[in-house]
Amino acid sequence: MPQIIEALFLGLIEGLTEFLPVSSTGHLLLVGHFLGFESKAKTFEVLIQLGAILAILSVYFNKLWSIAKALPHDPEARRFVVGVFIAFMPAALIGALMHGFIKDVLFDPWIVCMTLIAGGFVLLMIDQIPLEATEKDATRFPLPMYLKIGLLQCLAMVPGVSRSGATIVGAMLLGASKRAAAEFSFFLAMPTMAGAFTYDLLKNYKILSTDDVTIIVAGFIAAFFAALIVVKTLLDYVSRHGYTPFAYWRIIVGAAGLAGLMVYG
């Protein structure tokens, strides 16, 4: 398969899975492994996330602009921005300190498969627990709750755990409704993914060739359009159906990946 076609396919996977609790990075690493797709310093898998970031910005632009305009005179708007910053900081610090270890050690298909399966069983359990939703507005969570969600997001440093899965499950366990948990996961994704993109680009831009940039742009475009569809439909879907379908998907993909690794290596 020509590399540009592989890049488009992987970008599609990134966009479809980034905001679902199934681990986009885990899917990219697994599919890339079996396709034989290699990117320099694993930059492709990180940099194409910019497409998914822009998808959120386009969908939430009016709401974000309203919050921005309210900052000078609205304490609630300022409090929400502070809350997002508090939730973002743990991942920013740990990601910067452990960047090399994460890419060199944890970006491993065996680890991905095992965490996909384990996370699937966690989602199944969460959907069966009668959680009381006391927080139904993602912009009005208590400040300590934002910090706790941010700490739980750090679990997603392990590929296969899922950034959105960790934040959504964490928020629900802390009292958020399914819809509010998913919405805050979107908000938190913006600084988290933008930070990862910027840090990775600054560390690796010197080793990227014109061909590398071309496949990254192709993946970015595919990720943008796929993520646009997911962001527009996910909130309504999870409000009605919960996360059980994603749990089964994780278990199936993780088990299939393990079988593939044992047979093909």
PDB file of C-alpha atoms in Angstrom:
ATOM      1  CA  MET A   1       0.000   0.000   0.000  1.00  0.00           C
ATOM      2  CA  PRO A   2       1.520   3.398  -0.966  1.00  0.00           C
ATOM      3  CA  GLN A   3       2.560   5.358   2.104  1.00  0.00           C
ATOM      4  CA  ILE A   4       0.242   8.285   1.329  1.00  0.00           C
ATOM      5  CA  ILE A   5      -2.734   5.896   1.276  1.00  0.00           C
ATOM      6  CA  GLU A   6      -1.566   4.416   4.580  1.00  0.00           C
ATOM      7  CA  ALA A   7      -1.340   7.936   6.006  1.00  0.00           C
ATOM      8  CA  LEU A   8      -4.893   8.761   4.929  1.00  0.00           C
ATOM      9  CA  PHE A   9      -6.159   5.487   6.390  1.00  0.00           C
ATOM     10  CA  LEU A  10      -4.355   6.046   9.692  1.00  0.00           C
ATOM     11  CA  GLY A  11      -5.591   9.642   9.812  1.00  0.00           C
ATOM     12  CA  LEU A  12      -9.131   8.353   9.402  1.00  0.00           C
ATOM     13  CA  ILE A  13      -8.576   5.964  12.316  1.00  0.00           C
ATOM     14  CA  GLU A  14      -7.143   8.800  14.439  1.00  0.00           C
ATOM     15  CA  GLY A  15     -10.128  11.048  13.805  1.00  0.00           C
ATOM     16  CA  LEU A  16     -12.705   8.322  14.413  1.00  0.00           C
ATOM     17  CA  THR A  17     -11.132   7.117  17.665  1.00  0.00           C
ATOM     18  CA  GLU A  18      -9.587  10.218  19.283  1.00  0.00           C
ATOM     19  CA  PHE A  19     -12.708  11.223  21.210  1.00  0.00           C
ATOM     20  CA  LEU A  20     -14.038   7.724  21.825  1.00  0.00           C
ATOM     21  CA  PRO A  21     -12.852   5.824  24.933  1.00  0.00           C
ATOM     22  CA  VAL A  22     -10.985   3.281  22.777  1.00  0.00           C
ATOM     23  CA  SER A  23      -7.470   4.827  22.514  1.00  0.00           C
ATOM     24  CA  SER A  24      -6.621   6.451  19.205  1.00  0.00           C
ATOM     25  CA  THR A  25      -2.885   6.046  19.815  1.00  0.00           C
ATOM     26  CA  GLY A  26      -3.378   2.365  20.582  1.00  0.00           C
ATOM     27  CA  HIS A  27      -5.296   1.858  17.344  1.00  0.00           C
ATOM     28  CA  LEU A  28      -2.694   3.791  15.341  1.00  0.00           C
ATOM     29  CA  LEU A  29       0.180   1.774  16.792  1.00  0.00           C
ATOM     30  CA  LEU A  30      -1.551  -1.558  16.215  1.00  0.00           C
ATOM     31  CA  VAL A  31      -2.717  -0.839  12.677  1.00  0.00           C
ATOM     32  CA  GLY A  32       0.600   0.787  11.807  1.00  0.00           C
ATOM     33  CA  HIS A  33       2.463  -2.237  13.152  1.00  0.00           C
ATOM     34  CA  PHE A  34       0.564  -4.700  10.964  1.00  0.00           C
ATOM     35  CA  LEU A  35       0.780  -2.387   7.921  1.00  0.00           C
ATOM     36  CA  GLY A  36       4.504  -2.026   8.445  1.00  0.00           C
ATOM     37  CA  PHE A  37       4.061   1.754   8.683  1.00  0.00           C
ATOM     38  CA  GLU A  38       7.016   3.537  10.288  1.00  0.00           C
ATOM     39  CA  SER A  39       7.290   7.231  11.118  1.00  0.00           C
ATOM     40  CA  LYS A  40      10.425   8.972  12.324  1.00  0.00           C
ATOM     41  CA  ALA A  41      10.458   9.089  16.139  1.00  0.00           C
ATOM     42  CA  LYS A  42       6.734   8.217  16.052  1.00  0.00           C
ATOM     43  CA  THR A  43       5.993  11.822  15.091  1.00  0.00           C
ATOM     44  CA  PHE A  44       3.159  10.993  12.691  1.00  0.00           C
ATOM     45  CA  GLU A  45       1.040   9.435  15.445  1.00  0.00           C
ATOM     46  CA  VAL A  46       1.312  12.615  17.540  1.00  0.00           C
ATOM     47  CA  LEU A  47       1.294  15.371  14.938  1.00  0.00           C
ATOM     48  CA  ILE A  48      -1.849  14.285  13.078  1.00  0.00           C
ATOM     49  CA  GLN A  49      -3.771  14.932  16.293  1.00  0.00           C
ATOM     50  CA  LEU A  50      -3.818  18.580  15.222  1.00  0.00           C
ATOM     51  CA  GLY A  51      -6.583  17.644  12.792  1.00  0.00           C
ATOM     52  CA  ALA A  52      -8.717  16.364  15.652  1.00  0.00           C
ATOM     53  CA  ILE A  53      -7.979  19.524  17.677  1.00  0.00           C
ATOM     54  CA  LEU A  54      -9.205  21.730  14.854  1.00  0.00           C
ATOM     55  CA  ALA A  55     -12.349  19.607  14.569  1.00  0.00           C
ATOM     56  CA  ILE A  56     -13.233  20.420  18.194  1.00  0.00           C
ATOM     57  CA  LEU A  57     -12.432  24.092  17.682  1.00  0.00           C
ATOM     58  CA  SER A  58     -14.740  24.276  14.671  1.00  0.00           C
ATOM     59  CA  VAL A  59     -17.635  22.600  16.506  1.00  0.00           C
ATOM     60  CA  TYR A  60     -17.203  24.524  19.774  1.00  0.00           C
ATOM     61  CA  PHE A  61     -16.020  27.819  18.307  1.00  0.00           C
ATOM     62  CA  ASN A  62     -19.120  29.814  19.313  1.00  0.00           C
ATOM     63  CA  LYS A  63     -19.070  28.482  22.870  1.00  0.00           C
ATOM     64  CA  LEU A  64     -15.326  29.063  23.226  1.00  0.00           C
ATOM     65  CA  TRP A  65     -15.663  32.563  21.794  1.00  0.00           C
ATOM     66  CA  SER A  66     -18.460  33.337  24.249  1.00  0.00           C
ATOM     67  CA  ILE A  67     -16.281  32.193  27.150  1.00  0.00           C
ATOM     68  CA  ALA A  68     -13.356  34.260  25.852  1.00  0.00           C
ATOM     69  CA  LYS A  69     -15.501  37.408  25.566  1.00  0.00           C
ATOM     70  CA  ALA A  70     -16.863  36.861  29.078  1.00  0.00           C
ATOM     71  CA  LEU A  71     -13.458  36.527  30.747  1.00  0.00           C
ATOM     72  CA  PRO A  72     -13.027  40.223  31.671  1.00  0.00           C
ATOM     73  CA  HIS A  73     -16.344  40.482  33.511  1.00  0.00           C
ATOM     74  CA  ASP A  74     -17.591  36.947  34.312  1.00  0.00           C
ATOM     75  CA  PRO A  75     -16.023  35.128  37.298  1.00  0.00           C
ATOM     76  CA  GLU A  76     -17.591  31.830  36.168  1.00  0.00           C
ATOM     77  CA  ALA A  77     -15.866  32.043  32.778  1.00  0.00           C
ATOM     78  CA  ARG A  78     -12.517  32.765  34.452  1.00  0.00           C
ATOM     79  CA  ARG A  79     -13.088  29.918  36.884  1.00  0.00           C
ATOM     80  CA  PHE A  80     -13.721  27.464  34.043  1.00  0.00           C
ATOM     81  CA  VAL A  81     -10.549  28.518  32.218  1.00  0.00           C
ATOM     82  CA  VAL A  82      -8.610  28.053  35.453  1.00  0.00           C
ATOM     83  CA  GLY A  83     -10.237  24.639  35.863  1.00  0.00           C
ATOM     84  CA  VAL A  84      -9.135  23.524  32.389  1.00  0.00           C
ATOM     85  CA  PHE A  85      -5.616  24.791  33.107  1.00  0.00           C
ATOM     86  CA  ILE A  86      -5.521  22.880  36.408  1.00  0.00           C
ATOM     87  CA  ALA A  87      -6.690  19.699  34.675  1.00  0.00           C
ATOM     88  CA  PHE A  88      -4.128  20.150  31.887  1.00  0.00           C
ATOM     89  CA  MET A  89      -1.027  20.699  34.040  1.00  0.00           C
ATOM     90  CA  PRO A  90      -0.447  17.130  35.357  1.00  0.00           C
ATOM     91  CA  ALA A  91      -0.306  15.676  31.841  1.00  0.00           C
ATOM     92  CA  ALA A  92       1.863  18.564  30.635  1.00  0.00           C
ATOM     93  CA  LEU A  93       4.435  18.015  33.386  1.00  0.00           C
ATOM     94  CA  ILE A  94       4.499  14.218  33.237  1.00  0.00           C
ATOM     95  CA  GLY A  95       4.447  14.198  29.442  1.00  0.00           C
ATOM     96  CA  ALA A  96       7.469  16.500  29.270  1.00  0.00           C
ATOM     97  CA  LEU A  97       9.409  14.538  31.893  1.00  0.00           C
ATOM     98  CA  MET A  98       8.625  11.094  30.456  1.00  0.00           C
ATOM     99  CA  HIS A  99       8.426  11.871  26.731  1.00  0.00           C
ATOM    100  CA  GLY A 100      11.364   9.650  25.781  1.00  0.00           C
ATOM    101  CA  PHE A 101      10.308   6.737  27.990  1.00  0.00           C
ATOM    102  CA  ILE A 102       6.740   6.837  26.681  1.00  0.00           C
ATOM    103  CA  LYS A 103       7.796   6.659  23.033  1.00  0.00           C
ATOM    104  CA  ASP A 104      10.741   4.276  23.441  1.00  0.00           C
ATOM    105  CA  VAL A 105       9.183   1.813  25.891  1.00  0.00           C
ATOM    106  CA  LEU A 106       5.418   2.192  26.090  1.00  0.00           C
ATOM    107  CA  PHE A 107       4.715   2.547  22.362  1.00  0.00           C
ATOM    108  CA  ASP A 108       4.646  -1.235  22.149  1.00  0.00           C
ATOM    109  CA  PRO A 109       1.863  -3.258  20.449  1.00  0.00           C
ATOM    110  CA  TRP A 110       1.833  -5.897  23.214  1.00  0.00           C
ATOM    111  CA  ILE A 111       1.231  -3.233  25.854  1.00  0.00           C
ATOM    112  CA  VAL A 112      -1.457  -1.657  23.666  1.00  0.00           C
ATOM    113  CA  CYS A 113      -3.378  -4.931  23.332  1.00  0.00           C
ATOM    114  CA  MET A 114      -3.314  -5.665  27.063  1.00  0.00           C
ATOM    115  CA  THR A 115      -4.407  -2.151  28.051  1.00  0.00           C
ATOM    116  CA  LEU A 116      -7.169  -2.168  25.435  1.00  0.00           C
ATOM    117  CA  ILE A 117      -8.606  -5.348  26.940  1.00  0.00           C
ATOM    118  CA  ALA A 118      -8.210  -4.184  30.543  1.00  0.00           C
ATOM    119  CA  GLY A 119      -9.805  -0.829  29.743  1.00  0.00           C
ATOM    120  CA  GLY A 120     -12.707  -2.592  28.059  1.00  0.00           C
ATOM    121  CA  PHE A 121     -13.531  -4.475  31.237  1.00  0.00           C
ATOM    122  CA  VAL A 122     -13.265  -1.242  33.228  1.00  0.00           C
ATOM    123  CA  LEU A 123     -15.803   0.430  30.914  1.00  0.00           C
ATOM    124  CA  LEU A 124     -18.153  -2.543  31.269  1.00  0.00           C
ATOM    125  CA  MET A 125     -18.015  -2.238  35.057  1.00  0.00           C
ATOM    126  CA  ILE A 126     -18.521   1.536  34.990  1.00  0.00           C
ATOM    127  CA  ASP A 127     -21.632   1.217  32.828  1.00  0.00           C
ATOM    128  CA  GLN A 128     -23.120  -1.241  35.348  1.00  0.00           C
ATOM    129  CA  ILE A 129     -22.533   0.947  38.416  1.00  0.00           C
ATOM    130  CA  PRO A 130     -25.523   3.167  39.305  1.00  0.00           C
ATOM    131  CA  LEU A 131     -23.499   6.386  39.533  1.00  0.00           C
ATOM    132  CA  GLU A 132     -25.219   9.498  40.830  1.00  0.00           C
ATOM    133  CA  ALA A 133     -24.733  12.425  38.448  1.00  0.00           C
ATOM    134  CA  THR A 134     -24.436  15.526  40.610  1.00  0.00           C
ATOM    135  CA  GLU A 135     -22.511  17.618  38.073  1.00  0.00           C
ATOM    136  CA  LYS A 136     -24.287  18.199  34.757  1.00  0.00           C
ATOM    137  CA  ASP A 137     -22.429  21.263  33.445  1.00  0.00           C
ATOM    138  CA  ALA A 138     -18.823  20.701  32.342  1.00  0.00           C
ATOM    139  CA  THR A 139     -18.040  24.394  32.807  1.00  0.00           C
ATOM    140  CA  ARG A 140     -19.050  24.384  36.488  1.00  0.00           C
ATOM    141  CA  PHE A 141     -17.236  21.420  38.051  1.00  0.00           C
ATOM    142  CA  PRO A 142     -15.609  22.118  41.448  1.00  0.00           C
ATOM    143  CA  LEU A 143     -11.938  23.085  41.075  1.00  0.00           C
ATOM    144  CA  PRO A 144     -10.656  20.013  42.990  1.00  0.00           C
ATOM    145  CA  MET A 145     -12.659  17.855  40.565  1.00  0.00           C
ATOM    146  CA  TYR A 146     -10.814  19.397  37.607  1.00  0.00           C
ATOM    147  CA  LEU A 147      -7.490  18.498  39.225  1.00  0.00           C
ATOM    148  CA  LYS A 148      -8.565  14.919  39.892  1.00  0.00           C
ATOM    149  CA  ILE A 149      -9.693  14.482  36.277  1.00  0.00           C
ATOM    150  CA  GLY A 150      -6.351  15.875  35.140  1.00  0.00           C
ATOM    151  CA  LEU A 151      -4.464  13.389  37.295  1.00  0.00           C
ATOM    152  CA  LEU A 152      -6.535  10.524  35.909  1.00  0.00           C
ATOM    153  CA  GLN A 153      -5.810  11.732  32.373  1.00  0.00           C
ATOM    154  CA  CYS A 154      -2.138  10.909  33.030  1.00  0.00           C
ATOM    155  CA  LEU A 155      -3.022   7.203  32.923  1.00  0.00           C
ATOM    156  CA  ALA A 156      -3.384   7.692  29.172  1.00  0.00           C
ATOM    157  CA  MET A 157       0.385   8.147  28.888  1.00  0.00           C
ATOM    158  CA  VAL A 158       0.233   4.370  28.470  1.00  0.00           C
ATOM    159  CA  PRO A 159      -0.982   3.739  24.891  1.00  0.00           C
ATOM    160  CA  GLY A 160      -4.190   1.745  24.872  1.00  0.00           C
ATOM    161  CA  VAL A 161      -5.567   3.326  28.046  1.00  0.00           C
ATOM    162  CA  SER A 162      -7.289   6.154  26.108  1.00  0.00           C
ATOM    163  CA  ARG A 163      -7.097   9.822  27.065  1.00  0.00           C
ATOM    164  CA  SER A 164     -10.814  10.337  26.513  1.00  0.00           C
ATOM    165  CA  GLY A 165     -11.588   7.091  28.330  1.00  0.00           C
ATOM    166  CA  ALA A 166      -9.552   8.075  31.387  1.00  0.00           C
ATOM    167  CA  THR A 167     -11.080  11.552  31.593  1.00  0.00           C
ATOM    168  CA  ILE A 168     -14.652  10.427  30.900  1.00  0.00           C
ATOM    169  CA  VAL A 169     -14.578   7.539  33.383  1.00  0.00           C
ATOM    170  CA  GLY A 170     -12.796   9.708  35.944  1.00  0.00           C
ATOM    171  CA  ALA A 171     -15.353  12.489  35.614  1.00  0.00           C
ATOM    172  CA  MET A 172     -18.260  10.057  35.917  1.00  0.00           C
ATOM    173  CA  LEU A 173     -16.786   8.468  39.047  1.00  0.00           C
ATOM    174  CA  LEU A 174     -16.445  11.967  40.491  1.00  0.00           C
ATOM    175  CA  GLY A 175     -20.130  12.739  39.879  1.00  0.00           C
ATOM    176  CA  ALA A 176     -20.376  14.051  36.316  1.00  0.00           C
ATOM    177  CA  SER A 177     -23.200  13.018  34.021  1.00  0.00           C
ATOM    178  CA  LYS A 178     -22.227  11.020  30.906  1.00  0.00           C
ATOM    179  CA  ARG A 179     -22.804  14.042  28.682  1.00  0.00           C
ATOM    180  CA  ALA A 180     -20.889  16.477  30.922  1.00  0.00           C
ATOM    181  CA  ALA A 181     -18.016  13.987  31.275  1.00  0.00           C
ATOM    182  CA  ALA A 182     -17.723  13.620  27.494  1.00  0.00           C
ATOM    183  CA  GLU A 183     -17.981  17.370  26.937  1.00  0.00           C
ATOM    184  CA  PHE A 184     -15.247  18.177  29.435  1.00  0.00           C
ATOM    185  CA  SER A 185     -13.095  15.524  27.791  1.00  0.00           C
ATOM    186  CA  PHE A 186     -13.447  17.555  24.577  1.00  0.00           C
ATOM    187  CA  PHE A 187     -12.455  20.794  26.316  1.00  0.00           C
ATOM    188  CA  LEU A 188      -9.463  19.205  28.042  1.00  0.00           C
ATOM    189  CA  ALA A 189      -8.347  17.592  24.780  1.00  0.00           C
ATOM    190  CA  MET A 190      -7.618  20.988  23.234  1.00  0.00           C
ATOM    191  CA  PRO A 191      -4.714  22.133  25.468  1.00  0.00           C
ATOM    192  CA  THR A 192      -3.520  18.564  26.055  1.00  0.00           C
ATOM    193  CA  MET A 193      -3.274  17.608  22.393  1.00  0.00           C
ATOM    194  CA  ALA A 194      -2.025  21.042  21.345  1.00  0.00           C
ATOM    195  CA  GLY A 195       0.700  20.762  23.980  1.00  0.00           C
ATOM    196  CA  ALA A 196       1.695  17.277  22.815  1.00  0.00           C
ATOM    197  CA  PHE A 197       1.741  18.474  19.194  1.00  0.00           C
ATOM    198  CA  THR A 198       3.917  21.509  19.970  1.00  0.00           C
ATOM    199  CA  TYR A 199       6.350  19.621  22.204  1.00  0.00           C
ATOM    200  CA  ASP A 200       6.798  16.783  19.724  1.00  0.00           C
ATOM    201  CA  LEU A 201       7.211  19.131  16.788  1.00  0.00           C
ATOM    202  CA  LEU A 202       9.861  21.202  18.574  1.00  0.00           C
ATOM    203  CA  LYS A 203      11.812  18.073  19.477  1.00  0.00           C
ATOM    204  CA  ASN A 204      11.646  16.419  16.068  1.00  0.00           C
ATOM    205  CA  TYR A 205      11.144  19.003  13.313  1.00  0.00           C
ATOM    206  CA  LYS A 206      14.819  18.839  12.316  1.00  0.00           C
ATOM    207  CA  ILE A 207      14.590  15.165  11.361  1.00  0.00           C
ATOM    208  CA  LEU A 208      11.448  15.522   9.232  1.00  0.00           C
ATOM    209  CA  SER A 209      11.859  15.453   5.453  1.00  0.00           C
ATOM    210  CA  THR A 210       9.481  16.832   2.825  1.00  0.00           C
ATOM    211  CA  ASP A 211       8.047  13.324   2.363  1.00  0.00           C
ATOM    212  CA  ASP A 212       7.441  13.057   6.129  1.00  0.00           C
ATOM    213  CA  VAL A 213       5.597  16.379   6.136  1.00  0.00           C
ATOM    214  CA  THR A 214       3.473  15.254   3.171  1.00  0.00           C
ATOM    215  CA  ILE A 215       2.234  12.104   4.894  1.00  0.00           C
ATOM    216  CA  ILE A 216       1.637  14.026   8.133  1.00  0.00           C
ATOM    217  CA  VAL A 217      -0.505  16.580   6.263  1.00  0.00           C
ATOM    218  CA  ALA A 218      -2.469  13.759   4.593  1.00  0.00           C
ATOM    219  CA  GLY A 219      -3.108  12.126   7.971  1.00  0.00           C
ATOM    220  CA  PHE A 220      -4.031  15.495   9.489  1.00  0.00           C
ATOM    221  CA  ILE A 221      -6.686  16.185   6.829  1.00  0.00           C
ATOM    222  CA  ALA A 222      -8.243  12.728   7.184  1.00  0.00           C
ATOM    223  CA  ALA A 223      -8.208  13.064  10.996  1.00  0.00           C
ATOM    224  CA  PHE A 224      -9.954  16.450  10.835  1.00  0.00           C
ATOM    225  CA  PHE A 225     -12.946  15.279   8.796  1.00  0.00           C
ATOM    226  CA  ALA A 226     -13.341  12.004  10.691  1.00  0.00           C
ATOM    227  CA  ALA A 227     -13.126  13.749  14.091  1.00  0.00           C
ATOM    228  CA  LEU A 228     -15.673  16.334  12.946  1.00  0.00           C
ATOM    229  CA  ILE A 229     -18.249  13.575  12.513  1.00  0.00           C
ATOM    230  CA  VAL A 230     -17.474  12.002  15.903  1.00  0.00           C
ATOM    231  CA  VAL A 231     -17.544  15.260  17.877  1.00  0.00           C
ATOM    232  CA  LYS A 232     -20.926  16.204  16.390  1.00  0.00           C
ATOM    233  CA  THR A 233     -22.539  12.850  17.232  1.00  0.00           C
ATOM    234  CA  LEU A 234     -20.814  11.465  20.341  1.00  0.00           C
ATOM    235  CA  LEU A 235     -22.533  13.516  23.053  1.00  0.00           C
ATOM    236  CA  ASP A 236     -26.037  12.574  21.958  1.00  0.00           C
ATOM    237  CA  TYR A 237     -25.042   8.928  21.498  1.00  0.00           C
ATOM    238  CA  VAL A 238     -23.450   8.404  24.922  1.00  0.00           C
ATOM    239  CA  SER A 239     -26.286  10.264  26.647  1.00  0.00           C
ATOM    240  CA  ARG A 240     -28.640   7.568  25.359  1.00  0.00           C
ATOM    241  CA  HIS A 241     -26.497   4.430  25.126  1.00  0.00           C
ATOM    242  CA  GLY A 242     -23.521   4.723  27.495  1.00  0.00           C
ATOM    243  CA  TYR A 243     -20.109   3.208  26.854  1.00  0.00           C
ATOM    244  CA  THR A 244     -20.737  -0.552  26.707  1.00  0.00           C
ATOM    245  CA  PRO A 245     -20.359  -0.779  22.883  1.00  0.00           C
ATOM    246  CA  PHE A 246     -16.924   0.821  23.148  1.00  0.00           C
ATOM    247  CA  ALA A 247     -15.964  -1.608  25.910  1.00  0.00           C
ATOM    248  CA  TYR A 248     -16.700  -4.594  23.688  1.00  0.00           C
ATOM    249  CA  TRP A 249     -14.861  -2.958  20.796  1.00  0.00           C
ATOM    250  CA  ARG A 250     -11.751  -2.515  22.959  1.00  0.00           C
ATOM    251  CA  ILE A 251     -11.824  -6.149  24.065  1.00  0.00           C
ATOM    252  CA  ILE A 252     -12.309  -7.433  20.513  1.00  0.00           C
ATOM    253  CA  VAL A 253      -9.536  -5.257  19.057  1.00  0.00           C
ATOM    254  CA  GLY A 254      -7.142  -6.066  21.903  1.00  0.00           C
ATOM    255  CA  ALA A 255      -7.776  -9.807  21.609  1.00  0.00           C
ATOM    256  CA  ALA A 256      -7.451  -9.703  17.800  1.00  0.00           C
ATOM    257  CA  GLY A 257      -4.224  -7.748  18.166  1.00  0.00           C
ATOM    258  CA  LEU A 258      -2.763 -10.292  20.583  1.00  0.00           C
ATOM    259  CA  ALA A 259      -3.709 -13.120  18.218  1.00  0.00           C
ATOM    260  CA  GLY A 260      -2.093 -11.274  15.325  1.00  0.00           C
ATOM    261  CA  LEU A 261       1.091 -10.608  17.289  1.00  0.00           C
ATOM    262  CA  MET A 262       1.375 -14.261  18.313  1.00  0.00           C
ATOM    263  CA  VAL A 263       0.859 -15.488  14.747  1.00  0.00           C
ATOM    264  CA  TYR A 264       2.673 -12.839  12.726  1.00  0.00           C
ATOM    265  CA  GLY A 265       4.935 -11.148  15.266  1.00  0.00           C
TER     266      GLY A 265
END
